[in-house]
Amino acid sequence: MTDAGTPEPLTLNVYCRLTVAVTDPQVLTEYAVADLRAADIDWPAEEDDLEAAAADLRNDIVVSLASVVDINRMVEGLPGVAARGGLCWAEPGPPREAVWRAE
């Protein structure tokens, strides 16, 4: 009997759009700032410092929301599945038409 080894992982892409209603922008921005403060960031290696980055979050609710979205949680707890990266962003206003279409 030969050992086939570990099979090569199958890469799949998940596309989604989530619409949220922000009822308390200050709570959201302060949550984003607290999340930023708790992050393991090497601030001397960054262009901004912590206070400048926190000010950016407080001044832009869209950036604040995008900063706390955790795409890894979409597959958290699913056996045999691991998030390898992705892209999340937030935009104000009505939803755009679909950007990607299955062919």
C-alpha positions as MATLAB code, in Angstrom:
seq = 'MTDAGTPEPLTLNVYCRLTVAVTDPQVLTEYAVADLRAADIDWPAEEDDLEAAAADLRNDIVVSLASVVDINRMVEGLPGVAARGGLCWAEPGPPREAVWRAE';
ca = [
       0.000    0.000    0.000;
       1.453    3.380   -0.939;
       0.983    6.547    1.032;
      -0.722    9.079   -1.198;
       0.279   11.870    1.161;
      -1.753   14.938    1.812;
      -3.940   15.926   -1.124;
      -3.442   19.361   -2.657;
      -6.035   21.799   -1.261;
      -8.826   22.863   -3.567;
      -9.011   26.659   -3.785;
     -12.504   28.123   -3.988;
     -13.590   31.761   -4.050;
     -16.559   33.143   -2.115;
     -18.162   36.378   -3.286;
     -20.716   38.130   -1.132;
     -22.279   41.462   -0.351;
     -23.525   42.357    3.109;
     -25.626   45.435    3.731;
     -25.498   46.807    7.269;
     -27.347   49.594    9.062;
     -25.136   51.565   11.432;
     -27.351   52.931   14.193;
     -24.567   54.398   16.337;
     -21.538   55.538   14.320;
     -19.598   56.579   17.427;
     -19.883   53.108   18.968;
     -18.667   51.576   15.705;
     -15.699   53.927   15.358;
     -14.675   53.468   18.998;
     -14.870   49.693   18.545;
     -12.622   50.004   15.482;
     -10.161   52.148   17.447;
     -10.106   49.628   20.323;
      -9.519   46.824   17.801;
      -6.663   48.831   16.286;
      -5.101   49.450   19.701;
      -5.270   45.722   20.500;
      -3.681   44.716   17.183;
      -0.078   43.555   17.116;
       1.236   46.320   14.837;
       4.876   47.374   14.586;
       4.117   51.105   14.602;
       7.694   52.286   13.955;
       7.565   50.350   10.669;
       4.292   52.037    9.632;
       3.791   55.373    7.862;
       1.291   56.537   10.523;
       1.461   56.336   14.273;
      -1.277   54.864   16.442;
      -2.958   58.186   17.191;
      -3.060   59.246   13.523;
      -4.512   55.868   12.519;
      -7.098   56.107   15.327;
      -8.051   59.607   14.160;
      -8.554   58.275   10.619;
     -10.953   55.641   11.963;
     -12.876   58.180   14.036;
     -13.217   60.479   11.012;
     -14.427   57.887    8.504;
     -17.167   55.441    9.431;
     -16.708   53.522    6.172;
     -13.047   52.881    6.964;
     -13.993   51.968   10.539;
     -16.521   49.379    9.403;
     -14.162   47.872    6.838;
     -11.403   47.648    9.444;
     -13.394   45.379   11.760;
     -14.851   43.003    9.162;
     -13.235   39.607    9.735;
     -13.517   37.348    6.721;
     -11.790   34.510    8.570;
     -14.909   34.106   10.723;
     -16.937   33.101    7.647;
     -15.298   29.679    7.696;
     -14.442   29.489   11.391;
     -15.271   26.065   12.741;
     -15.732   24.426    9.345;
     -13.714   21.206    9.326;
     -11.198   20.956    6.508;
     -11.577   24.609    5.518;
      -9.114   27.445    6.170;
      -9.303   31.046    4.978;
      -6.205   32.002    3.015;
      -6.931   35.669    2.528;
      -9.361   37.873    0.759;
     -10.609   41.390    0.433;
     -13.257   43.253    2.402;
     -14.312   46.822    1.972;
     -17.261   49.061    2.779;
     -18.978   51.672    0.632;
     -21.718   54.153    1.444;
     -24.875   54.432   -0.625;
     -26.933   51.954   -2.599;
     -25.414   48.643   -3.675;
     -23.475   48.461   -6.915;
     -24.302   46.020   -9.657;
     -22.498   42.697   -9.382;
     -18.792   43.111  -10.062;
     -18.044   39.468  -10.765;
     -20.188   37.112  -12.741;
     -19.828   33.362  -12.992;
     -19.019   32.258  -16.500;
];
